[in-house]
mmCIF file of C-alpha atoms in Angstrom:
data_model
loop_
_atom_site.group_PDB
_atom_site.id
_atom_site.type_symbol
_atom_site.label_atom_id
_atom_site.label_comp_id
_atom_site.label_asym_id
_atom_site.label_seq_id
_atom_site.Cartn_x
_atom_site.Cartn_y
_atom_site.Cartn_z
ATOM 1 C CA MET A 4 18.905 -2.381 -19.019
ATOM 2 C CA ALA A 5 19.827 -4.771 -21.776
ATOM 3 C CA THR A 6 17.037 -5.790 -24.113
ATOM 4 C CA LYS A 7 16.742 -9.428 -24.998
ATOM 5 C CA LYS A 8 14.340 -11.377 -27.135
ATOM 6 C CA PHE A 9 12.083 -13.430 -24.849
ATOM 7 C CA LEU A 10 9.841 -16.158 -26.248
ATOM 8 C CA TYR A 11 7.202 -17.823 -24.109
ATOM 9 C CA VAL A 12 6.257 -21.215 -25.506
ATOM 10 C CA ASN A 13 2.814 -22.392 -24.417
ATOM 11 C CA ARG A 14 2.291 -26.091 -25.003
ATOM 12 C CA LYS A 15 -0.494 -27.158 -22.682
ATOM 13 C CA ALA A 16 -4.296 -26.931 -22.690
ATOM 14 C CA PRO A 17 -5.670 -23.990 -20.714
ATOM 15 C CA HIS A 18 -7.682 -25.631 -17.953
ATOM 16 C CA GLY A 19 -6.415 -29.157 -17.163
ATOM 17 C CA SER A 20 -3.365 -27.753 -15.389
ATOM 18 C CA ILE A 21 -2.192 -24.373 -14.154
ATOM 19 C CA TYR A 22 0.680 -23.922 -16.641
ATOM 20 C CA ALA A 23 -1.252 -21.689 -19.033
ATOM 21 C CA GLN A 24 -2.553 -19.391 -16.317
ATOM 22 C CA GLU A 25 0.797 -19.032 -14.570
ATOM 23 C CA SER A 26 2.586 -18.557 -17.901
ATOM 24 C CA LEU A 27 0.289 -15.648 -18.662
ATOM 25 C CA GLU A 28 1.167 -14.183 -15.260
ATOM 26 C CA VAL A 29 4.859 -14.291 -16.196
ATOM 27 C CA VAL A 30 4.175 -12.542 -19.503
ATOM 28 C CA LEU A 31 2.238 -9.725 -17.820
ATOM 29 C CA ILE A 32 4.892 -9.181 -15.130
ATOM 30 C CA ALA A 33 7.653 -9.366 -17.721
ATOM 31 C CA ALA A 34 6.061 -6.521 -19.676
ATOM 32 C CA ALA A 35 7.359 -4.107 -17.025
ATOM 33 C CA PHE A 36 10.929 -5.060 -17.992
ATOM 34 C CA GLU A 37 10.540 -3.675 -21.521
ATOM 35 C CA GLN A 38 12.028 -6.681 -23.246
ATOM 36 C CA ASP A 39 11.261 -7.858 -26.773
ATOM 37 C CA VAL A 40 8.463 -10.337 -26.093
ATOM 38 C CA SER A 41 6.912 -12.995 -28.322
ATOM 39 C CA LEU A 42 4.460 -15.751 -27.495
ATOM 40 C CA ALA A 43 4.159 -19.089 -29.251
ATOM 41 C CA PHE A 44 1.253 -21.505 -28.962
ATOM 42 C CA VAL A 45 1.893 -25.091 -30.016
ATOM 43 C CA ASP A 46 0.414 -28.548 -29.397
ATOM 44 C CA ASP A 47 -2.557 -28.361 -26.981
ATOM 45 C CA GLY A 48 -1.373 -24.843 -26.172
ATOM 46 C CA VAL A 49 -3.418 -23.581 -29.147
ATOM 47 C CA TYR A 50 -6.563 -24.281 -27.088
ATOM 48 C CA GLN A 51 -5.507 -21.441 -24.773
ATOM 49 C CA LEU A 52 -6.630 -18.924 -27.397
ATOM 50 C CA LEU A 53 -10.024 -20.482 -28.188
ATOM 51 C CA GLN A 54 -13.020 -18.159 -28.235
ATOM 52 C CA ASN A 55 -15.896 -18.471 -25.765
ATOM 53 C CA GLN A 56 -14.146 -20.435 -23.041
ATOM 54 C CA ASP A 57 -16.368 -21.223 -20.064
ATOM 55 C CA THR A 58 -14.911 -22.750 -16.907
ATOM 56 C CA GLY A 59 -18.148 -22.551 -14.921
ATOM 57 C CA ALA A 60 -18.565 -26.317 -14.641
ATOM 58 C CA LEU A 61 -14.934 -26.731 -13.554
ATOM 59 C CA GLY A 62 -15.115 -24.163 -10.793
ATOM 60 C CA SER A 63 -11.737 -22.800 -11.844
ATOM 61 C CA LYS A 64 -10.925 -19.261 -12.885
ATOM 62 C CA ASN A 65 -11.585 -18.350 -16.511
ATOM 63 C CA PHE A 66 -8.493 -16.270 -17.156
ATOM 64 C CA SER A 67 -8.878 -16.323 -20.957
ATOM 65 C CA PRO A 68 -10.169 -12.715 -21.238
ATOM 66 C CA THR A 69 -6.731 -11.643 -19.965
ATOM 67 C CA TYR A 70 -5.161 -12.589 -23.317
ATOM 68 C CA LYS A 71 -7.108 -9.681 -24.831
ATOM 69 C CA ALA A 72 -5.134 -7.297 -22.623
ATOM 70 C CA LEU A 73 -1.782 -8.402 -24.072
ATOM 71 C CA GLY A 74 -1.904 -5.657 -26.710
ATOM 72 C CA ASP A 75 -2.071 -3.041 -23.938
ATOM 73 C CA TYR A 76 1.093 -4.584 -22.490
ATOM 74 C CA ASP A 77 2.883 -4.105 -25.834
ATOM 75 C CA VAL A 78 2.783 -7.817 -26.551
ATOM 76 C CA SER A 79 1.939 -7.916 -30.230
ATOM 77 C CA LYS A 80 3.850 -10.932 -31.568
ATOM 78 C CA ILE A 81 1.706 -13.969 -30.987
ATOM 79 C CA TYR A 82 2.574 -17.002 -33.082
ATOM 80 C CA VAL A 83 0.231 -19.971 -33.395
ATOM 81 C CA GLU A 84 1.539 -23.098 -35.056
ATOM 82 C CA GLN A 85 -0.574 -24.005 -38.065
ATOM 83 C CA GLU A 86 0.012 -27.757 -37.802
ATOM 84 C CA SER A 87 -1.155 -27.777 -34.182
ATOM 85 C CA LEU A 88 -4.366 -25.988 -35.204
ATOM 86 C CA GLU A 89 -5.005 -28.328 -38.134
ATOM 87 C CA MET A 90 -4.384 -31.479 -36.116
ATOM 88 C CA ARG A 91 -7.113 -30.334 -33.741
ATOM 89 C CA GLY A 92 -9.573 -29.350 -36.470
ATOM 90 C CA LEU A 93 -9.163 -25.686 -35.626
ATOM 91 C CA GLY A 94 -8.578 -22.579 -37.698
ATOM 92 C CA LYS A 95 -7.761 -18.973 -36.947
ATOM 93 C CA ASP A 96 -11.501 -18.139 -36.821
ATOM 94 C CA ASP A 97 -11.836 -20.342 -33.747
ATOM 95 C CA LEU A 98 -9.367 -18.153 -31.842
ATOM 96 C CA MET A 99 -10.054 -14.983 -29.903
ATOM 97 C CA PRO A 100 -9.273 -11.881 -31.923
ATOM 98 C CA LEU A 101 -6.160 -10.350 -30.328
ATOM 99 C CA VAL A 102 -5.108 -6.896 -31.440
ATOM 100 C CA TYR A 103 -2.676 -4.122 -30.609
ATOM 101 C CA GLU A 104 -2.418 -0.458 -31.531
ATOM 102 C CA ASP A 105 0.627 0.245 -33.689
ATOM 103 C CA GLU A 106 2.273 3.427 -32.407
ATOM 104 C CA ASP A 107 4.352 3.669 -35.600
ATOM 105 C CA ASP A 108 1.215 3.687 -37.751
ATOM 106 C CA ASP A 109 -1.022 6.313 -36.123
ATOM 107 C CA TRP A 110 -2.175 3.788 -33.509
ATOM 108 C CA ALA A 111 -3.931 1.684 -36.118
ATOM 109 C CA GLU A 112 -5.438 -1.467 -34.648
ATOM 110 C CA LYS A 113 -3.603 -4.531 -35.941
ATOM 111 C CA ASP A 114 -3.834 -8.263 -35.585
ATOM 112 C CA SER A 115 -1.404 -9.736 -33.034
ATOM 113 C CA ILE A 116 -1.986 -13.344 -34.039
ATOM 114 C CA HIS A 117 0.215 -14.826 -36.722
ATOM 115 C CA VAL A 118 -0.467 -18.378 -37.813
ATOM 116 C CA VAL A 119 2.907 -19.842 -38.803
ATOM 117 C CA SER A 120 4.112 -23.217 -40.023
ATOM 118 C CA SER A 121 6.315 -25.301 -37.767
ATOM 119 C CA SER A 122 9.356 -24.504 -39.905
ATOM 120 C CA GLU A 123 8.598 -20.769 -39.670
ATOM 121 C CA LEU A 124 8.242 -21.194 -35.932
ATOM 122 C CA ALA A 125 11.599 -22.964 -35.833
ATOM 123 C CA ASP A 126 13.159 -19.855 -37.427
ATOM 124 C CA ILE A 127 11.451 -17.635 -34.851
ATOM 125 C CA ILE A 128 12.740 -19.837 -32.020
ATOM 126 C CA GLU A 129 16.224 -19.689 -33.533
ATOM 127 C CA GLN A 130 16.216 -15.876 -33.248
ATOM 128 C CA GLN A 131 15.461 -15.760 -29.506
ATOM 129 C CA ASP A 132 17.781 -15.079 -26.566
ATOM 130 C CA VAL A 133 15.615 -16.525 -23.805
ATOM 131 C CA ILE A 134 12.970 -19.210 -24.265
ATOM 132 C CA LEU A 135 10.665 -20.075 -21.403
ATOM 133 C CA ASN A 136 8.645 -23.249 -21.940
ATOM 134 C CA PHE A 137 5.360 -23.741 -20.160
ATOM 135 C CA MET B 21 29.288 -18.906 -18.388
ATOM 136 C CA LYS B 22 26.365 -17.438 -16.433
ATOM 137 C CA PHE B 23 23.338 -19.706 -16.125
ATOM 138 C CA GLY B 24 19.797 -18.919 -15.039
ATOM 139 C CA ILE B 25 17.787 -21.932 -13.918
ATOM 140 C CA LEU B 26 13.998 -22.312 -13.943
ATOM 141 C CA VAL B 27 12.429 -25.272 -12.113
ATOM 142 C CA ASN B 28 8.770 -25.851 -12.988
ATOM 143 C CA GLU B 29 8.007 -29.136 -11.230
ATOM 144 C CA GLY B 30 7.885 -30.237 -7.613
ATOM 145 C CA PRO B 31 10.093 -32.872 -6.024
ATOM 146 C CA TYR B 32 9.603 -36.654 -6.374
ATOM 147 C CA THR B 33 6.687 -36.701 -8.861
ATOM 148 C CA HIS B 34 8.810 -35.466 -11.750
ATOM 149 C CA GLN B 35 12.494 -35.745 -12.505
ATOM 150 C CA ALA B 36 12.745 -32.052 -13.441
ATOM 151 C CA SER B 37 13.918 -30.896 -10.024
ATOM 152 C CA ASP B 38 16.546 -33.668 -9.779
ATOM 153 C CA SER B 39 17.848 -32.803 -13.242
ATOM 154 C CA ALA B 40 17.938 -29.114 -12.356
ATOM 155 C CA TYR B 41 19.866 -29.883 -9.179
ATOM 156 C CA HIS B 42 22.420 -32.079 -10.950
ATOM 157 C CA PHE B 43 22.833 -29.522 -13.736
ATOM 158 C CA THR B 44 23.287 -26.675 -11.259
ATOM 159 C CA ALA B 45 25.776 -28.632 -9.123
ATOM 160 C CA ALA B 46 27.751 -29.717 -12.206
ATOM 161 C CA ALA B 47 27.830 -26.166 -13.583
ATOM 162 C CA LEU B 48 29.197 -24.879 -10.266
ATOM 163 C CA ARG B 49 31.791 -27.671 -10.127
ATOM 164 C CA ALA B 50 32.908 -26.697 -13.620
ATOM 165 C CA GLY B 51 33.425 -23.113 -12.478
ATOM 166 C CA HIS B 52 30.327 -21.552 -14.052
ATOM 167 C CA GLU B 53 28.178 -18.961 -12.349
ATOM 168 C CA ILE B 54 24.531 -19.536 -11.411
ATOM 169 C CA VAL B 55 22.720 -16.203 -11.546
ATOM 170 C CA ARG B 56 19.708 -17.634 -9.747
ATOM 171 C CA VAL B 57 17.539 -20.723 -9.440
ATOM 172 C CA PHE B 58 13.899 -19.713 -9.816
ATOM 173 C CA PHE B 59 11.132 -22.081 -8.734
ATOM 174 C CA TYR B 60 7.727 -21.718 -10.386
ATOM 175 C CA HIS B 61 4.482 -23.682 -10.749
ATOM 176 C CA ASP B 62 4.719 -26.805 -8.500
ATOM 177 C CA GLY B 63 8.478 -26.174 -8.449
ATOM 178 C CA VAL B 64 7.892 -24.041 -5.347
ATOM 179 C CA ASN B 65 7.279 -27.286 -3.421
ATOM 180 C CA ASN B 66 11.037 -27.898 -3.564
ATOM 181 C CA GLY B 67 11.309 -25.189 -0.904
ATOM 182 C CA THR B 68 9.480 -26.926 1.944
ATOM 183 C CA ARG B 69 11.419 -27.969 5.015
ATOM 184 C CA LEU B 70 8.576 -30.264 6.125
ATOM 185 C CA SER B 71 9.194 -32.990 3.571
ATOM 186 C CA VAL B 72 10.164 -36.315 5.160
ATOM 187 C CA PRO B 73 11.266 -38.756 2.458
ATOM 188 C CA PRO B 74 12.220 -42.348 3.412
ATOM 189 C CA GLN B 75 15.754 -42.786 4.795
ATOM 190 C CA ASP B 76 17.007 -44.604 1.718
ATOM 191 C CA ASP B 77 15.859 -41.869 -0.689
ATOM 192 C CA ARG B 78 17.371 -38.493 -1.518
ATOM 193 C CA ASN B 79 16.077 -35.432 0.312
ATOM 194 C CA VAL B 80 15.399 -32.971 -2.495
ATOM 195 C CA SER B 81 14.848 -29.798 -0.501
ATOM 196 C CA GLU B 82 17.777 -30.450 1.887
ATOM 197 C CA ARG B 83 19.983 -31.042 -1.125
ATOM 198 C CA TRP B 84 19.028 -27.638 -2.573
ATOM 199 C CA SER B 85 19.578 -25.990 0.834
ATOM 200 C CA ALA B 86 23.054 -27.524 1.095
ATOM 201 C CA LEU B 87 23.920 -26.291 -2.397
ATOM 202 C CA ALA B 88 22.767 -22.788 -1.486
ATOM 203 C CA GLU B 89 24.881 -22.800 1.662
ATOM 204 C CA GLU B 90 27.973 -24.180 0.011
ATOM 205 C CA HIS B 91 27.942 -22.026 -3.119
ATOM 206 C CA ASP B 92 25.852 -19.043 -2.074
ATOM 207 C CA VAL B 93 23.313 -19.781 -4.827
ATOM 208 C CA GLU B 94 20.108 -17.753 -4.822
ATOM 209 C CA LEU B 95 17.076 -20.043 -4.551
ATOM 210 C CA ILE B 96 13.931 -18.028 -5.254
ATOM 211 C CA LEU B 97 10.334 -19.178 -4.949
ATOM 212 C CA CYS B 98 7.744 -17.197 -6.893
ATOM 213 C CA VAL B 99 5.551 -15.503 -4.300
ATOM 214 C CA ALA B 100 2.230 -15.953 -6.120
ATOM 215 C CA ALA B 101 2.914 -19.609 -6.945
ATOM 216 C CA ALA B 102 4.134 -20.234 -3.377
ATOM 217 C CA GLN B 103 1.131 -18.618 -1.712
ATOM 218 C CA ARG B 104 -1.279 -20.667 -3.819
ATOM 219 C CA ARG B 105 0.447 -23.867 -2.747
ATOM 220 C CA GLY B 106 0.991 -23.064 0.929
ATOM 221 C CA LEU B 107 4.742 -22.373 0.832
ATOM 222 C CA LEU B 108 5.274 -19.582 3.339
ATOM 223 C CA ASP B 109 8.249 -17.994 5.039
ATOM 224 C CA GLU B 110 7.826 -16.378 8.444
ATOM 225 C CA ASP B 111 6.880 -12.961 7.053
ATOM 226 C CA GLU B 112 4.385 -14.312 4.529
ATOM 227 C CA ALA B 113 2.789 -16.549 7.166
ATOM 228 C CA LYS B 114 2.331 -13.589 9.476
ATOM 229 C CA ARG B 115 0.947 -11.423 6.699
ATOM 230 C CA ALA B 116 -1.544 -14.114 5.687
ATOM 231 C CA GLY B 117 -2.560 -14.824 9.298
ATOM 232 C CA LYS B 118 -1.279 -18.411 9.234
ATOM 233 C CA ASN B 119 0.114 -20.103 12.324
ATOM 234 C CA ALA B 120 3.005 -21.891 10.622
ATOM 235 C CA ASP B 121 5.684 -21.405 8.015
ATOM 236 C CA ASN B 122 7.579 -24.055 6.100
ATOM 237 C CA MET B 123 10.390 -22.470 4.105
ATOM 238 C CA ALA B 124 13.591 -24.503 3.947
ATOM 239 C CA PRO B 125 16.938 -22.793 4.687
ATOM 240 C CA GLY B 126 18.530 -21.040 1.736
ATOM 241 C CA PHE B 127 15.225 -20.411 -0.085
ATOM 242 C CA GLN B 128 13.735 -16.961 -0.418
ATOM 243 C CA ILE B 129 10.376 -15.703 -1.629
ATOM 244 C CA SER B 130 10.333 -13.050 -4.337
ATOM 245 C CA GLY B 131 8.475 -11.988 -7.455
ATOM 246 C CA LEU B 132 8.400 -13.124 -11.072
ATOM 247 C CA GLY B 133 10.594 -10.165 -11.926
ATOM 248 C CA GLN B 134 13.492 -12.231 -10.576
ATOM 249 C CA LEU B 135 12.886 -14.779 -13.340
ATOM 250 C CA ILE B 136 12.953 -12.142 -16.060
ATOM 251 C CA ASP B 137 16.009 -10.523 -14.475
ATOM 252 C CA ALA B 138 17.776 -13.907 -14.492
ATOM 253 C CA GLY B 139 16.922 -14.262 -18.197
ATOM 254 C CA ILE B 140 18.400 -10.834 -18.888
ATOM 255 C CA GLN B 141 21.569 -11.395 -16.823
ATOM 256 C CA ALA B 142 22.354 -14.980 -17.763
ATOM 257 C CA ASP B 143 24.124 -16.130 -20.916
ATOM 258 C CA ARG B 144 21.817 -19.159 -20.951
ATOM 259 C CA THR B 145 18.501 -19.746 -19.251
ATOM 260 C CA VAL B 146 17.756 -23.421 -18.782
ATOM 261 C CA VAL B 147 14.187 -24.556 -18.081
ATOM 262 C CA PHE B 148 13.514 -27.813 -16.233
ATOM 263 C CA GLY B 149 9.914 -28.929 -16.531
ATOM 264 C CA ASP B 150 7.679 -31.711 -17.640
#
């Protein structure tokens, strides 16, 4: 099967609509297709990776722990747009730690999250074959 | 060129489904190939045959059905998204113990793998959303 570069662009807050949750479902299913997968979080999408989410009062499912499983699905390229974080008064420390084990480096645990500027993200977008926007 | 189409919004509330339809129809008219139209999120609501819009308005789901019949285009609803929103074909309705189904002609239920497969097969994947 051909390998393409897939980028999933997450733009919306995690719990006001279902986009974030259903986007994550696509990413997990897509892992079985062994494509080159990257995730980008921009605009309110950066809230999807916040630590300590609690949806108890909303009565909706808190799916945020699932992001921590991405490393096990070989999803290790997670780009968060710096400007989106800054505009919301957030920094990398506010995000869940997401890691993967690098098979080319004796399974060393490495950080999956890369905070990138919008121009760096533009370059990353430019390199993709398939971009799915959620 | 081979196009994959992703529709992320339902009919009438958002323009996304109309735009996707017009794009798909125009691509076919121009001799391009549509690998598949995949409906996700509220986009699955395009696949109901129970929608009854006013006479002087377009009928979004019938329009998709007609396109599928005329051009043999695959119209796929994501099974998980469809089940959540009560879009069921006869088999799914039976399996879920429901006494009705509502799938419009030309639509089929399948998995998210069909979206990824469309992305792999198509030269361009075009997303219609909000």
